[in-house]
C-alpha positions as a printed Julia matrix, in Angstrom:
212×3 Matrix{Float64}:
  -0.85   91.92  -122.6
  -4.44   92.98  -122.49
  -6.99   90.41  -121.45
 -10.65   91.16  -121.8
 -13.09   88.73  -120.27
 -16.8    89.13  -120.82
 -19.93   87.58  -122.23
 -20.27   85.13  -119.37
 -16.71   83.8   -119.68
 -15.97   84.76  -116.08
 -18.02   84.82  -112.89
 -17.19   87.07  -109.94
 -18.19   86.93  -106.3
 -17.88   90.24  -104.44
 -17.54   89.57  -100.7
 -17.59   92.4    -98.18
 -18.22   93.44   -94.6
 -16.66   95.16   -91.6
 -14.04   93.18   -89.7
 -12.9    93.48   -86.1
  -9.17   93.33   -86.9
  -7.28   93.19   -90.2
  -4.43   90.82   -89.35
  -6.53   87.66   -88.7
  -8.23   88.21   -92.06
  -4.93   88.04   -93.94
  -3.92   84.99   -91.88
  -7.12   83.2    -92.92
  -6.7    84.21   -96.57
  -3.14   82.82   -96.55
  -4.42   79.62   -94.94
  -7.06   79.3    -97.69
  -4.39   79.74  -100.35
  -2.15   77.1    -98.77
  -4.73   74.5    -97.72
  -7.77   74.89   -99.99
  -6.7    76.83  -103.08
  -4.52   74.08  -104.61
  -7.48   71.68  -104.84
  -9.96   74.23  -106.13
 -11.25   73.66  -109.67
 -12.34   76.62  -111.8
 -10.91   79.35  -109.57
  -9.17   82.03  -111.67
  -7.92   84.39  -108.98
  -8.86   86.68  -106.12
  -8.17   90.22  -104.97
  -8.9    91.12  -101.36
  -7.95   93.51   -98.6
  -8.95   95.55   -95.58
  -9.17   99.34   -95.53
  -7.71  101.47   -92.75
 -11.19  101.69   -91.19
 -11.6    97.88   -91.2
 -13.84   97.44   -94.24
 -13.08   94.18   -96.05
 -13.75   93.57   -99.74
 -12.8    90.73  -102.05
 -13.38   89.91  -105.72
 -13.09   86.19  -106.48
 -13.03   85.19  -110.16
 -14.35   81.83  -111.38
 -14.68   80.1   -114.74
 -18.44   79.76  -114.22
 -21.23   79.94  -111.63
 -21.16   76.14  -111.51
 -17.48   76.12  -110.55
 -18.16   78.55  -107.7
 -21.17   76.53  -106.52
 -19.2    73.26  -106.56
 -16.47   74.89  -104.52
 -18.93   76.29  -101.95
 -20.33   72.77  -101.45
 -16.94   71.33  -100.46
 -16.84   70.51   -96.71
 -13.39   72.07   -96.26
 -14.59   75.32   -97.86
 -17.73   75.4    -95.71
 -15.62   74.9    -92.6
 -13.2    77.68   -93.62
 -16.02   80.07   -94.57
 -17.73   79.68   -91.21
 -14.49   80.45   -89.37
 -13.74   83.36   -91.7
 -17.19   84.83   -91.12
 -16.53   84.98   -87.38
 -13.87   87.64   -88.03
 -16.59   90.08   -89.09
 -18.86   92.3    -87.02
 -21.76   90.95   -89.11
 -21.5    87.97   -91.45
 -20.08   89.12   -94.81
 -22.37   89.63   -97.79
 -21.77   88.03  -101.19
 -22.9    89.45  -104.53
 -22.45   87.42  -107.71
 -22.33   88.44  -111.36
 -21.34   87.13  -114.78
 -21.4    90.64  -116.25
 -17.67   91.31  -115.95
 -15.05   93.11  -118.05
 -11.35   92.94  -117.21
  -8.76   95.15  -118.85
  -5.33   94.1   -117.62
  -2.4    95.93  -119.18
   0.15   94.18  -116.97
   0.04   91.46  -114.36
  -2.18   92.69  -111.5
   0.06   90.71  -109.11
   2.56   93.55  -109.42
   0.07   95.98  -107.85
   1.04   97.43  -104.48
  -2.2    99.4   -104.2
  -5.75   98.53  -105.22
  -8.74  100.84  -105.14
 -12.23   99.34  -105.35
 -15.11  101.67  -106.17
 -18.76  100.78  -105.65
 -21.76  102.82  -106.65
 -24.8   103.07  -108.87
 -25.32  104.6   -112.3
 -28.34  105.54  -114.38
 -26.63  103.74  -117.29
 -23.7   101.61  -116.1
 -23.27   99.98  -119.51
 -22.84  103.39  -121.15
 -20.32  104.29  -118.46
 -18.37  101.1   -119.28
 -18.41  101.88  -122.99
 -17.13  105.39  -122.34
 -14.36  104.13  -120.11
 -13.1   101.92  -122.94
 -13.4   104.51  -125.71
  -9.96  106.1   -125.3
  -8.11  103.22  -123.67
  -4.81  104.01  -125.41
  -5.02  107.66  -124.34
  -5.8   106.61  -120.77
  -2.74  104.35  -120.75
  -0.56  107.25  -121.74
  -2.17  109.58  -119.2
  -2.26  107.11  -116.26
   0.63  104.64  -116.8
   0.55  103.67  -113.1
  -2.74  101.81  -113.64
  -1.91   98.16  -114.31
  -5.51   97.29  -115.15
  -9.13   97.27  -114.07
 -11.88   94.77  -113.39
 -15.46   95.98  -113.65
 -18.53   94.07  -112.42
 -22.17   94.97  -113.06
 -24.77   93.99  -110.47
 -28.54   94.18  -110.39
 -30.23   97.53  -109.61
 -27.66   99.42  -111.75
 -24.94   98.91  -109.15
 -21.29   98.29  -110.02
 -18.0    97.26  -108.43
 -14.77   98.33  -110.15
 -11.29   97.36  -108.99
  -8.31   99.39  -110.23
  -4.79   97.98  -109.85
  -1.93  100.47  -109.35
   1.85  100.16  -109.23
   1.76  101.86  -105.81
  -0.33  104.34  -103.82
   1.97  107.33  -104.29
   1.8   106.98  -108.08
  -1.99  106.59  -107.88
  -2.37  109.8   -105.84
  -0.08  111.71  -108.2
  -2.1   110.44  -111.17
  -5.35  111.58  -109.55
  -4.01  115.13  -109.33
  -3.01  115.4   -112.99
  -5.31  117.38  -115.28
  -6.61  115.12  -118.07
  -6.48  116.21  -121.73
  -9.77  117.6   -123.13
 -11.15  114.4   -124.71
 -10.58  112.44  -121.51
 -12.02  115.23  -119.35
 -15.2   115.23  -121.48
 -15.46  111.46  -121.13
 -15.02  111.69  -117.34
 -17.7   114.38  -117.13
 -20.22  112.17  -118.92
 -19.41  109.16  -116.72
 -19.85  111.36  -113.61
 -23.15  112.7   -114.93
 -24.53  109.14  -114.96
 -23.74  108.56  -111.29
 -26.46  108.09  -108.69
 -25.18  109.55  -105.44
 -21.57  109.29  -104.37
 -19.55  106.09  -104.89
 -17.86  104.34  -101.98
 -14.11  103.74  -102.16
 -12.11  100.89  -100.66
  -8.41  101.79  -100.58
  -6.39   98.59  -100.14
  -2.87   99.54   -99.11
  -1.96   95.89   -98.53
  -3.78   94.08  -101.33
  -3.97   90.28  -101.2
  -3.78   89.19  -104.86
  -3.5    85.53  -105.78
  -4.33   83.07  -108.54
  -3.63   79.35  -109.08
  -0.24   80.27  -110.56
   0.63   83.08  -108.12
């Protein structure tokens, strides 16, 4: 079913940077899940991956900023984070926000393709409101989208993750012509954009939570 989290009920860390090789990143993420994840309090789930041009991005969800801070202070996490950072060309950056809205139609763990979009908007809150105006119509038009998670940052920046059944379905959906009311909505969202957004296409998404 649909789950909407907002109003400070979830805290997200967006971690990103360019890595030297993709495979060691997934090995370290799996090691975290096996060795550190089970003892982590307040962690709700993470989505991560590496693009074909070696850009890494992750969205880690927490119950609160305090939960994330307590976790970061654990010696085993500090040790893992230092080793993980060495896989990057430059140490990864972390952006944090409590301004998060998730709209999950189905379990995101079923996703075989995730696209993360980052950019800036003259009015990101208006863009969010527009995106939720015709949610039922969007579900009918793009059934391959399992859900989205949208994060607002300072300086009118945003990070949005979209979960898809698979990449082929996502590409086919992109090519479809939307009905008039959805096209108008998309035009207004695009008119609020500052510059061009950056896309992270994760063909091998790493999606885990305490129960998955």
